[in-house]
mmCIF file of C-alpha atoms in Angstrom:
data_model
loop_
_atom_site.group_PDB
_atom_site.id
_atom_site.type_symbol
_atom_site.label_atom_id
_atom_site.label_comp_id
_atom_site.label_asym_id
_atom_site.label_seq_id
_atom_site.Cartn_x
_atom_site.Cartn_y
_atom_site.Cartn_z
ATOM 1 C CA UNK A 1 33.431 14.119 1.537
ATOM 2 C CA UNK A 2 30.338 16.760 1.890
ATOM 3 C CA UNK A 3 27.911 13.627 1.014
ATOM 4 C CA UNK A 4 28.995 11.657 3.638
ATOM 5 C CA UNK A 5 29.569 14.646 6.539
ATOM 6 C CA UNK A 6 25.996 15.868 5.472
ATOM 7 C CA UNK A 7 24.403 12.722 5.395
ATOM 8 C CA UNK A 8 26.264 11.533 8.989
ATOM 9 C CA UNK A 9 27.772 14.311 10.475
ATOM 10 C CA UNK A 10 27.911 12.258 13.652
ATOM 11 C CA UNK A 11 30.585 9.174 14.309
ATOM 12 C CA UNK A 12 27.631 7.281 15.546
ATOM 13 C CA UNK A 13 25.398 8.009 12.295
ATOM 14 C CA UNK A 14 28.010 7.465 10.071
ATOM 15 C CA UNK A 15 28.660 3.974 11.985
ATOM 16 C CA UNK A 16 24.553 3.407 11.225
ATOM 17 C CA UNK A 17 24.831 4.144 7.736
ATOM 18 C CA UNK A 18 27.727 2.036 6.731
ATOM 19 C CA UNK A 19 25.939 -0.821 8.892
ATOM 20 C CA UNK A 20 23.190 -0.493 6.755
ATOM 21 C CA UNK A 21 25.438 -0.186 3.625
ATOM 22 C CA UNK A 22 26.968 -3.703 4.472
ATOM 23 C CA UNK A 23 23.717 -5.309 4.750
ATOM 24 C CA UNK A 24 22.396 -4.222 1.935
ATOM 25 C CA UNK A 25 25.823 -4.195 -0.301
ATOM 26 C CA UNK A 26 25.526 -7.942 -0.881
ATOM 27 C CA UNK A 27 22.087 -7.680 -3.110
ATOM 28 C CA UNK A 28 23.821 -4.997 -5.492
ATOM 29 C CA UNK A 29 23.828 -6.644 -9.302
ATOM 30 C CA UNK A 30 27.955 -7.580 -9.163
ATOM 31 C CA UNK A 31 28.849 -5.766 -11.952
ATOM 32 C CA UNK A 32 27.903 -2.516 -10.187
ATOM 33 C CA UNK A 33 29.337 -3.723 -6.913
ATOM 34 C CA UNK A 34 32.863 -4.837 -9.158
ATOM 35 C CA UNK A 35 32.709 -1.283 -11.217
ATOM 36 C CA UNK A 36 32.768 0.759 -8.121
ATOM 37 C CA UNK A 37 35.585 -1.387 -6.460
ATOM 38 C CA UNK A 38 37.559 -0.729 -9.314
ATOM 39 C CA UNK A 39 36.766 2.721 -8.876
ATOM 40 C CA UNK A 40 37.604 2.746 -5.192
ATOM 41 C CA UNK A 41 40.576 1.457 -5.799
ATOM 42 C CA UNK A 42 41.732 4.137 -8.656
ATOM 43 C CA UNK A 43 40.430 7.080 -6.522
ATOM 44 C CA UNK A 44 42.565 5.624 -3.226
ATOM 45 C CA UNK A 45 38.421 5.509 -1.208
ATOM 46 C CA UNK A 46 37.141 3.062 0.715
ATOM 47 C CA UNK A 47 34.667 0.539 -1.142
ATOM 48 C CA UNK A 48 32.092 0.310 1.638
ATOM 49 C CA UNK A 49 32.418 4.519 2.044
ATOM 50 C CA UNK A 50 31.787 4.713 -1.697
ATOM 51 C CA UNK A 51 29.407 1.970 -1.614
ATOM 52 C CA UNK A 52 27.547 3.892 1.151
ATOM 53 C CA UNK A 53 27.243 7.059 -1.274
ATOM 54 C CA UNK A 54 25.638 4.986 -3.447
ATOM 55 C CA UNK A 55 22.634 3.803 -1.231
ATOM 56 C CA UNK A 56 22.262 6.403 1.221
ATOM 57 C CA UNK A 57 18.612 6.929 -0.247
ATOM 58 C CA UNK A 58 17.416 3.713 0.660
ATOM 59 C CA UNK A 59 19.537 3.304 3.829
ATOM 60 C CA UNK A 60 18.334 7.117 4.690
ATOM 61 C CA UNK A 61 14.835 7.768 3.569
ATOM 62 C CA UNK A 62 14.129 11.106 2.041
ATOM 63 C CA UNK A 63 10.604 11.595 0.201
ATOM 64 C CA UNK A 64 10.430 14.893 -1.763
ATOM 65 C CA UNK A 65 10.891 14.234 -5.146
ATOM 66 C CA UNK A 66 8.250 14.305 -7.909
ATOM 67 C CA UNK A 67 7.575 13.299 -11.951
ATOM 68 C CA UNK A 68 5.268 12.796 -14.814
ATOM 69 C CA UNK A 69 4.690 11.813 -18.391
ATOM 70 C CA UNK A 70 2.269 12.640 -20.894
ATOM 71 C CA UNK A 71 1.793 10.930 -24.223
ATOM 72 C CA UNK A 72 -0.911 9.990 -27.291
ATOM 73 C CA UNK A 73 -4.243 12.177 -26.802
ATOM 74 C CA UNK A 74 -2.375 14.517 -23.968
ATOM 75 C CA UNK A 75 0.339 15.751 -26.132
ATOM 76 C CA UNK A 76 -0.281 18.140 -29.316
ATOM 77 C CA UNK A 77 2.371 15.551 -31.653
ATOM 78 C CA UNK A 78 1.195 11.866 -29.455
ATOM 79 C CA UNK A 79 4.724 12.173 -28.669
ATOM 80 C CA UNK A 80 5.536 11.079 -25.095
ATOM 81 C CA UNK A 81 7.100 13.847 -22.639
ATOM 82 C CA UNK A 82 8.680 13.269 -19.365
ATOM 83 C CA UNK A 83 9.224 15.533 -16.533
ATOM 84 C CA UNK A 84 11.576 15.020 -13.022
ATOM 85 C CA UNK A 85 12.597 17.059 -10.140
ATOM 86 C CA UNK A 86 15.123 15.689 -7.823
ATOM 87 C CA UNK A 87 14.448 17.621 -4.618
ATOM 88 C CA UNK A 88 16.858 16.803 -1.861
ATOM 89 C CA UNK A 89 19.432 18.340 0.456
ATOM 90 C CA UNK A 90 22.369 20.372 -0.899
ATOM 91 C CA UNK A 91 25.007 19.687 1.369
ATOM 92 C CA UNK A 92 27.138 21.896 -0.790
ATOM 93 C CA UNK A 93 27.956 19.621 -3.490
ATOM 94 C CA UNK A 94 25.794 21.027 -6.347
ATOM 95 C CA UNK A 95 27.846 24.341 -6.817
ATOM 96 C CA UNK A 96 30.654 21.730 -7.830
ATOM 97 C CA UNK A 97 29.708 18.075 -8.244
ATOM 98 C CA UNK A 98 26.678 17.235 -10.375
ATOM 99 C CA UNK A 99 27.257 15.473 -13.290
ATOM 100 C CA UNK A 100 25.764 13.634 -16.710
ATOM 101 C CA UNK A 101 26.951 10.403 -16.990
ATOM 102 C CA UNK A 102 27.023 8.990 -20.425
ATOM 103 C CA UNK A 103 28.147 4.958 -20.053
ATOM 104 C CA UNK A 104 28.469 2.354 -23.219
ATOM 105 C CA UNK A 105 28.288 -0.408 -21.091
ATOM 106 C CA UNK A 106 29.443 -3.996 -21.775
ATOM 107 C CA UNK A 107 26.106 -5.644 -21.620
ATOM 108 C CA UNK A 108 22.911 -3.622 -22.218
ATOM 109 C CA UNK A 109 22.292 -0.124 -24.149
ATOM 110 C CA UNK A 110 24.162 2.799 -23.708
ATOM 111 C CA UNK A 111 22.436 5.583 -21.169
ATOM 112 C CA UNK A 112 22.942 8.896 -19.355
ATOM 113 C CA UNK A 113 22.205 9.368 -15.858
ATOM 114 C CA UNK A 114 22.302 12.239 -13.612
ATOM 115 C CA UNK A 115 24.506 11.881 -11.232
ATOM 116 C CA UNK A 116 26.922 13.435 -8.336
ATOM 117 C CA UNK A 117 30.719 12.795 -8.552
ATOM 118 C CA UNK A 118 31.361 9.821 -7.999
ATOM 119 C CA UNK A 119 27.879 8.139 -7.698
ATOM 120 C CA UNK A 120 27.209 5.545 -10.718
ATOM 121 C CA UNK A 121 23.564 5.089 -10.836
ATOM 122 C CA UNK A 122 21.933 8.390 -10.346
ATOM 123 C CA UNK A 123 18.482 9.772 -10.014
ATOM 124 C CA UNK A 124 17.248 9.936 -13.836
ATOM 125 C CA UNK A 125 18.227 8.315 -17.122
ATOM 126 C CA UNK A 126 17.374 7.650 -20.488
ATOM 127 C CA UNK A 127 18.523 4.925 -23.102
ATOM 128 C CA UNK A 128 19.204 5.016 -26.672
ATOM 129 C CA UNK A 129 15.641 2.990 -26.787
ATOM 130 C CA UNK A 130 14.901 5.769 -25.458
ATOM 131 C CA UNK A 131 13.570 4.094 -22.020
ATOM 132 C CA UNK A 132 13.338 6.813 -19.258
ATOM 133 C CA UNK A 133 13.776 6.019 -15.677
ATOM 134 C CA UNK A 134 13.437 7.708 -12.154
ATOM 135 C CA UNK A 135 12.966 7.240 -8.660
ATOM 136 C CA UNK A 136 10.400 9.179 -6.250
ATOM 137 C CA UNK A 137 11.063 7.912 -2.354
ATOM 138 C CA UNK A 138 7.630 6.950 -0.715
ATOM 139 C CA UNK A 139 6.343 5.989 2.340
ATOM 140 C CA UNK A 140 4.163 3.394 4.088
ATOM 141 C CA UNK A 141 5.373 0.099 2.108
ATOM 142 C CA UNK A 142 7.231 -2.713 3.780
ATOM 143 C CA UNK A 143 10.893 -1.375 3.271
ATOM 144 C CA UNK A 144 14.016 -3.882 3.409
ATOM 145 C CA UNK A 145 17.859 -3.425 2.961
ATOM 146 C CA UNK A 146 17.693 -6.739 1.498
ATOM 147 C CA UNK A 147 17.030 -5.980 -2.096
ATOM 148 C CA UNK A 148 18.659 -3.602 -5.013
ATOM 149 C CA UNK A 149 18.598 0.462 -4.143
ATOM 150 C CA UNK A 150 16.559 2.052 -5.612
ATOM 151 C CA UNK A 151 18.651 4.385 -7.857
ATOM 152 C CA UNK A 152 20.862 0.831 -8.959
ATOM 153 C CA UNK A 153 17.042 0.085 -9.338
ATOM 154 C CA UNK A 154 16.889 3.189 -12.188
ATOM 155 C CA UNK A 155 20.158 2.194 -13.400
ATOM 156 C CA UNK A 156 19.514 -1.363 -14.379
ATOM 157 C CA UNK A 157 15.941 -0.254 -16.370
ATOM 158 C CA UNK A 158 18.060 2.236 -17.748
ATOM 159 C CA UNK A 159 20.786 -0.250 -19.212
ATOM 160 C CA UNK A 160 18.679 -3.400 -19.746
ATOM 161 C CA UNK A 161 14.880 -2.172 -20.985
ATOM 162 C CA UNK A 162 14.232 -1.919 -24.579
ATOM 163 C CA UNK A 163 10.488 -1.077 -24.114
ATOM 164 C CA UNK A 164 8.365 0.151 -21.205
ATOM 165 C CA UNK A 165 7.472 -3.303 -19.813
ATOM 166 C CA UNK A 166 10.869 -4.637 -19.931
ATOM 167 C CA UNK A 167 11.260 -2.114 -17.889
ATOM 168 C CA UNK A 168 8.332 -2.884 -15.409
ATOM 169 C CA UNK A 169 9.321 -6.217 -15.358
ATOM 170 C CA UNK A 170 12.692 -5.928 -14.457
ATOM 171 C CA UNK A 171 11.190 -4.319 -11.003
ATOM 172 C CA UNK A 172 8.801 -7.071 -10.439
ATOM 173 C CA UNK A 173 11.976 -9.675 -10.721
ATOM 174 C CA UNK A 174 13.679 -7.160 -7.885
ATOM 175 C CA UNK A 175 14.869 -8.098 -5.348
ATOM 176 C CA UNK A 176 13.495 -4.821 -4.040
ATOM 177 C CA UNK A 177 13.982 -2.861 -0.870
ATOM 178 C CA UNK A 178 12.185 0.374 -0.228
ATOM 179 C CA UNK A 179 9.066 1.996 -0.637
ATOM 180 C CA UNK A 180 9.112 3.977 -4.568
ATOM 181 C CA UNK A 181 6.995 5.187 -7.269
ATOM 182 C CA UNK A 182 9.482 4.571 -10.180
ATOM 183 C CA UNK A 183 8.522 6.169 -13.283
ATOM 184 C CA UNK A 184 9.498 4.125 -16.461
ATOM 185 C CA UNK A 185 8.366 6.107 -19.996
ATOM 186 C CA UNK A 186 9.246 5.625 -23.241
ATOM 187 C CA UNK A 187 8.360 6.352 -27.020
ATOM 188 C CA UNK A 188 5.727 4.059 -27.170
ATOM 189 C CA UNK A 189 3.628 5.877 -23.425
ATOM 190 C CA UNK A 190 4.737 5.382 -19.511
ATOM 191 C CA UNK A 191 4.111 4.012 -16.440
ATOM 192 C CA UNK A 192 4.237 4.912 -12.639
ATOM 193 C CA UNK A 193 5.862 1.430 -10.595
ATOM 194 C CA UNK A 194 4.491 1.909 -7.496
ATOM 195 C CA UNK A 195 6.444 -0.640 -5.198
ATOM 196 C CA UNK A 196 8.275 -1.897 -1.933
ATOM 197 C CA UNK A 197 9.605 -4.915 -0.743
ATOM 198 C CA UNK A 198 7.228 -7.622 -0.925
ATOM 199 C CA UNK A 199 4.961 -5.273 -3.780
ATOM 200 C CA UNK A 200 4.468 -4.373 -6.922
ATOM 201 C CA UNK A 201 1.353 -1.940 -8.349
ATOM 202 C CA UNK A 202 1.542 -0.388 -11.967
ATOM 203 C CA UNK A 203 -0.440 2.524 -13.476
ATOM 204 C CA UNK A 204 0.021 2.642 -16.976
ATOM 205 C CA UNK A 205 -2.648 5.338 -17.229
ATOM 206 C CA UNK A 206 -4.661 7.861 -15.020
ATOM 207 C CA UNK A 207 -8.083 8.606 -16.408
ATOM 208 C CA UNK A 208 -9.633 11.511 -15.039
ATOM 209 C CA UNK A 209 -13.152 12.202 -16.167
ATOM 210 C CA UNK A 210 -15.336 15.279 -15.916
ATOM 211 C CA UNK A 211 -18.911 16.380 -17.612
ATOM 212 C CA UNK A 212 -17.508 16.364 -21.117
ATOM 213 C CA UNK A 213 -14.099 14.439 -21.785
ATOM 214 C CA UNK A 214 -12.430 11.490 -20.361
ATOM 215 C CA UNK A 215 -8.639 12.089 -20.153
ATOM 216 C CA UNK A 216 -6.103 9.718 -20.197
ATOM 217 C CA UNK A 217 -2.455 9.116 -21.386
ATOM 218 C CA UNK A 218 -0.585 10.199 -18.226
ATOM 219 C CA UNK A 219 0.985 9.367 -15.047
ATOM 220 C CA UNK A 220 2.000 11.580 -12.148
ATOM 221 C CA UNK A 221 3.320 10.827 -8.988
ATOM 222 C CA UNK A 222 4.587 12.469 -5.723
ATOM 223 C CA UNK A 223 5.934 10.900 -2.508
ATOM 224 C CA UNK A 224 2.789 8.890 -1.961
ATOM 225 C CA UNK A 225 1.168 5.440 -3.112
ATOM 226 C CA UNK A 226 -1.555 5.690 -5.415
ATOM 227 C CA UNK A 227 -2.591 1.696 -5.463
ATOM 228 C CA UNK A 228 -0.002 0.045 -3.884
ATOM 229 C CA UNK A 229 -1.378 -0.095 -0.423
ATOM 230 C CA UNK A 230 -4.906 -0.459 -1.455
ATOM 231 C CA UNK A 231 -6.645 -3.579 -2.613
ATOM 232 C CA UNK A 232 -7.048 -3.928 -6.690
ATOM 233 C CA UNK A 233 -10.966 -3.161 -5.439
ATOM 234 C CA UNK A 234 -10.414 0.091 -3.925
ATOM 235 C CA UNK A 235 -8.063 1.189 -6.388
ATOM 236 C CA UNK A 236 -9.736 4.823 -7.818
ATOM 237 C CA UNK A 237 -7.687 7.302 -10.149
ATOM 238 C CA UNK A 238 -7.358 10.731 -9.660
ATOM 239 C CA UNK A 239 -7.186 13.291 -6.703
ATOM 240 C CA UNK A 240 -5.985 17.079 -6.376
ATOM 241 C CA UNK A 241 -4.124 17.524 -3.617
ATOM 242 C CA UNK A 242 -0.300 18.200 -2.970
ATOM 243 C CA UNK A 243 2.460 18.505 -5.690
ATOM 244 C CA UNK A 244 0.005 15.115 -7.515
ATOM 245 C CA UNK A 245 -2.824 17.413 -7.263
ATOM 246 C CA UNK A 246 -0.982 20.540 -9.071
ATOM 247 C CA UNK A 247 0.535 18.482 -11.481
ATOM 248 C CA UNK A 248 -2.676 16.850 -13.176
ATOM 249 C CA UNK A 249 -4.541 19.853 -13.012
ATOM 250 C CA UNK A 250 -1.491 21.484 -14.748
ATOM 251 C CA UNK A 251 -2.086 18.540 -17.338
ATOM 252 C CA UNK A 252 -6.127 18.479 -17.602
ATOM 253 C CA UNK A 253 -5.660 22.710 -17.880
ATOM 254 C CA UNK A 254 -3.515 22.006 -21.445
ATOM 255 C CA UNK A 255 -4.724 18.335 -21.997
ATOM 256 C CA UNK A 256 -3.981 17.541 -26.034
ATOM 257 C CA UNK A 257 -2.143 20.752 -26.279
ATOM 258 C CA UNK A 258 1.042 19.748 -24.425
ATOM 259 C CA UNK A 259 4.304 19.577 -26.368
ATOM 260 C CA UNK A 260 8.107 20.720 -26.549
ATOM 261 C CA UNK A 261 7.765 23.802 -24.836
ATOM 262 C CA UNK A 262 6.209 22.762 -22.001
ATOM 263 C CA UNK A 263 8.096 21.982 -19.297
ATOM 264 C CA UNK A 264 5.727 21.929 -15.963
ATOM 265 C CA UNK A 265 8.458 20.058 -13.960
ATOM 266 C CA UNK A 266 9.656 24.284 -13.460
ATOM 267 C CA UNK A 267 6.259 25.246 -12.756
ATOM 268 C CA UNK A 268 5.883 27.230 -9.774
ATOM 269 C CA UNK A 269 4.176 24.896 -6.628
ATOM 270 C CA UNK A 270 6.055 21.350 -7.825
ATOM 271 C CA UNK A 271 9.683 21.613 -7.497
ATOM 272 C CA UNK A 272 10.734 22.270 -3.758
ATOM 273 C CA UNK A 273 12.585 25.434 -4.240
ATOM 274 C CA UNK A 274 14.672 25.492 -1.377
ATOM 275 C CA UNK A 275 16.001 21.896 -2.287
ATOM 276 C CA UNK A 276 15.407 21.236 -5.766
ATOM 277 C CA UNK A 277 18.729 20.417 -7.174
ATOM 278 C CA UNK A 278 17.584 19.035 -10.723
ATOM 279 C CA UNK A 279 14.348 19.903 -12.688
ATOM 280 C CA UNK A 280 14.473 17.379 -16.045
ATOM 281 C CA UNK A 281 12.501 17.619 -19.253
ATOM 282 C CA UNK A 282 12.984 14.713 -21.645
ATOM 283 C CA UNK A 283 11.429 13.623 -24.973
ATOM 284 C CA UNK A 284 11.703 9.907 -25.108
ATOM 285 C CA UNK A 285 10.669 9.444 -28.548
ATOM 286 C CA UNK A 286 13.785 12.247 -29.759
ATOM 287 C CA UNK A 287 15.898 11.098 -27.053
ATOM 288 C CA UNK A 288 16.462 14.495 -25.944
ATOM 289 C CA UNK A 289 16.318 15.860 -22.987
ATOM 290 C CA UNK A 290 16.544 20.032 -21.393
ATOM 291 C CA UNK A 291 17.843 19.989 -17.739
ATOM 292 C CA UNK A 292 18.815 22.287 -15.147
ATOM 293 C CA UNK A 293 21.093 21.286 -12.107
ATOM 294 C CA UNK A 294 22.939 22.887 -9.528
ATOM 295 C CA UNK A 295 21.871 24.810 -6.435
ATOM 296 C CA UNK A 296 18.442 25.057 -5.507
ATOM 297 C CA UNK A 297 16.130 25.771 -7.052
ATOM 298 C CA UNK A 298 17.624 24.551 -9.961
ATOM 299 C CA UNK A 299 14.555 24.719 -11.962
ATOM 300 C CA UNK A 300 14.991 28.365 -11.962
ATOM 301 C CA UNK A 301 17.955 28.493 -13.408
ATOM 302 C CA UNK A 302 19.587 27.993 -16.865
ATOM 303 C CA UNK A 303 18.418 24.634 -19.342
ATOM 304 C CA UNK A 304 20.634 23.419 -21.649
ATOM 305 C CA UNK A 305 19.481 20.484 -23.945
ATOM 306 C CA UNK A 306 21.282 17.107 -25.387
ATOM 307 C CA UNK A 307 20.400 14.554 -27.849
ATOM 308 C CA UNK A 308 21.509 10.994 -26.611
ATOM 309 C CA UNK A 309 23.447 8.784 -28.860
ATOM 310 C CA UNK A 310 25.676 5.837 -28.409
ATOM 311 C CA UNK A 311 28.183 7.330 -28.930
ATOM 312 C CA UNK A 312 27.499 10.241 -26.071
ATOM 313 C CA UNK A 313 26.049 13.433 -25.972
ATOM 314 C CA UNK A 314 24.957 16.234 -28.461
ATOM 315 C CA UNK A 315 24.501 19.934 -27.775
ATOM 316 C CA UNK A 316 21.418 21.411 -28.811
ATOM 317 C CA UNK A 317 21.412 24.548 -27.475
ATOM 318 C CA UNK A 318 23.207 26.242 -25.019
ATOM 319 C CA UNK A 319 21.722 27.613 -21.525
ATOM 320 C CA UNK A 320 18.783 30.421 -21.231
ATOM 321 C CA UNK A 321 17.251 31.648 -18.534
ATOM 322 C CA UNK A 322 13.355 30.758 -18.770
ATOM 323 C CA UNK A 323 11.575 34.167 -18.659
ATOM 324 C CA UNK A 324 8.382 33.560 -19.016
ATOM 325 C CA UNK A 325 6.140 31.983 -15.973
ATOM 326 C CA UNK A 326 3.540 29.150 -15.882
ATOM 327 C CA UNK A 327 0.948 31.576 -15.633
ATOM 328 C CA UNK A 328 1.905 34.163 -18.672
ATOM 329 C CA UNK A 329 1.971 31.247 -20.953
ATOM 330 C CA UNK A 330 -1.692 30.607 -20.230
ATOM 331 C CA UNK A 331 -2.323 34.411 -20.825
ATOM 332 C CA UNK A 332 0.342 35.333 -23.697
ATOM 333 C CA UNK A 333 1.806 37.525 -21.623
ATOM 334 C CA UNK A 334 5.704 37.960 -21.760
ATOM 335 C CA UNK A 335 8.252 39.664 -19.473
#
């Protein structure tokens, strides 16, 4: 389909990528690797073809994605809030193929994921625990096909973690494979996974101190390794460059004022607007989440909002088109 002639428009790239989909096919959990060969086999695909839409990521490297969550003294209600863009290539498929995937799994919790058609671990989820779980690519780690993808990586958090370091621990069992800043939040606060291969670094908290306040209750991450590739030492919070940069100064600028309303996955300078094909706001504690997906930039398009229960989705509200910019909040200033 458009995944795979985008991905490997060539006969020799495709040949590459399902090489590197049969190496690292074997270290899938087998209950994915058994769901999607009875899927294969009810849509009349290939198994290794669909298998290869499922770990493209990890078998192709792409870093542009970022996140964040904010909870206890950052937020106005010590509620935790989440934020995720998926930034990636279009390849056509979001005028027609993204998806929310509600599953009520055998084993586990029930969980949504956003997904493509026919891809059964997405980019970001959320349990009824109310665990939330996605995946930033990043570079610079020891990176292996020999270890669970990352998004079957999000997946397996999203269906198995109760609390925030079930979650973490879950990665450290891996096997892993590539280089990722996994964010894991929940009701209860977050924390950024930083990890390849052979690796695992967690921040569970940035503290960024200036003249009059220490703040802390947050993680943010880009494409980049914060403490993974650095002894525990050398290991220093904070910095203000790049998407990392905009994003905790976005948070220090409303620290212990940030709530429902604010959304700075959309804010102008951190979704890639010429890519961004989902921009996700989520309230772990309400299990709720606003998205917007589709053709970039999706974050400037319409939100709609769910409530997750077991027993699937609830509509909120229906979409709007946010009106008001980053900038005319901080002023009062509406269009």
């Amino acid at each position: 389909g458009d995944l795979m002639q985008g991905e490997a428009p060539t006969p020799e790239a495709r040949a590459r990528l399902l090489a590197g989909t049969r190496v690292m096919e074997r270290y899938q959990p087998p209950e994915y690797r058994a769901e999607l060969k009875v899927l294969a086999s009810a849509l009349g695909v290939d198994y290794m073809e669909l298998m290869a839409a499922q770990l493209f990521g990890d078998v192709w490297r792409a870093p542009q994605c970022s996140s964040y969550a904010v909870w206890g003294e950052a937020t106005a209600d010590g509620k935790c809030y989440a934020g995720r863009n998926m930034d990636f290539w279009d390849h056509g498929i979001a005028s027609y193929g993204m998806v929310l995937l509600h599953y009520t799994p055998d084993r586990g919790l029930p969980f949504v994921t956003v997904s493509w058609s026919g891809i059964i671990n997405g980019w970001t989820a959320m349990n009824t625990a109310g665990i939330v779980c996605s995946n930033n690519t990043s570079g610079g780690g020891q990176e292996s096909l020999q270890g669970i993808s990352t998004c079957f990586m999000v997946r397996k958090v999203a269906q198995y973690a109760r609390t925030v370091a079930e979650g973490v621990e879950i990665v450290r069992r891996g096997p892993r494979a590539a280089g990722t800043n996994l964010l894991i939040a929940g009701p209860e606060g977050a924390a950024m996974v930083e990890f390849d291969h052979d690796r695992v670094a967690v921040r569970y908290s940035e503290v960024g101190a200036d003249a009059w306040t220490v703040m802390r209750d947050y993680v943010v991450a880009g494409n980049v390794f914060r403490w993974l590739l650095l002894d525990p030492g050398e290991r220093r919070q904070g910095g203000n460059w790049g998407r990392y940069g905009t994003l905790r100064g976005l948070i220090r600028s409303r620290y212990g004022q940030l709530g429902p309303e604010d959304n700075l996955a959309r804010v102008e300078g951190i979704p890639l607007s010429g890519m961004n094909l989902q921009c996700v706001f989520l309230c772990p504690t309400d299990r709720t989440f606003q998205i917007a997906m589709g053709p970039p930039p999706a974050s400037k398009d319409r939100f709609r909002e769910y409530r997750l229960t077991a027993r699937g989705l609830d509509v909120i509200w229906q979409p709007q088109a946010p009106k008001i910019s980053w900038q005319e909040r901080l002023t009062g200033r509406n269009q």
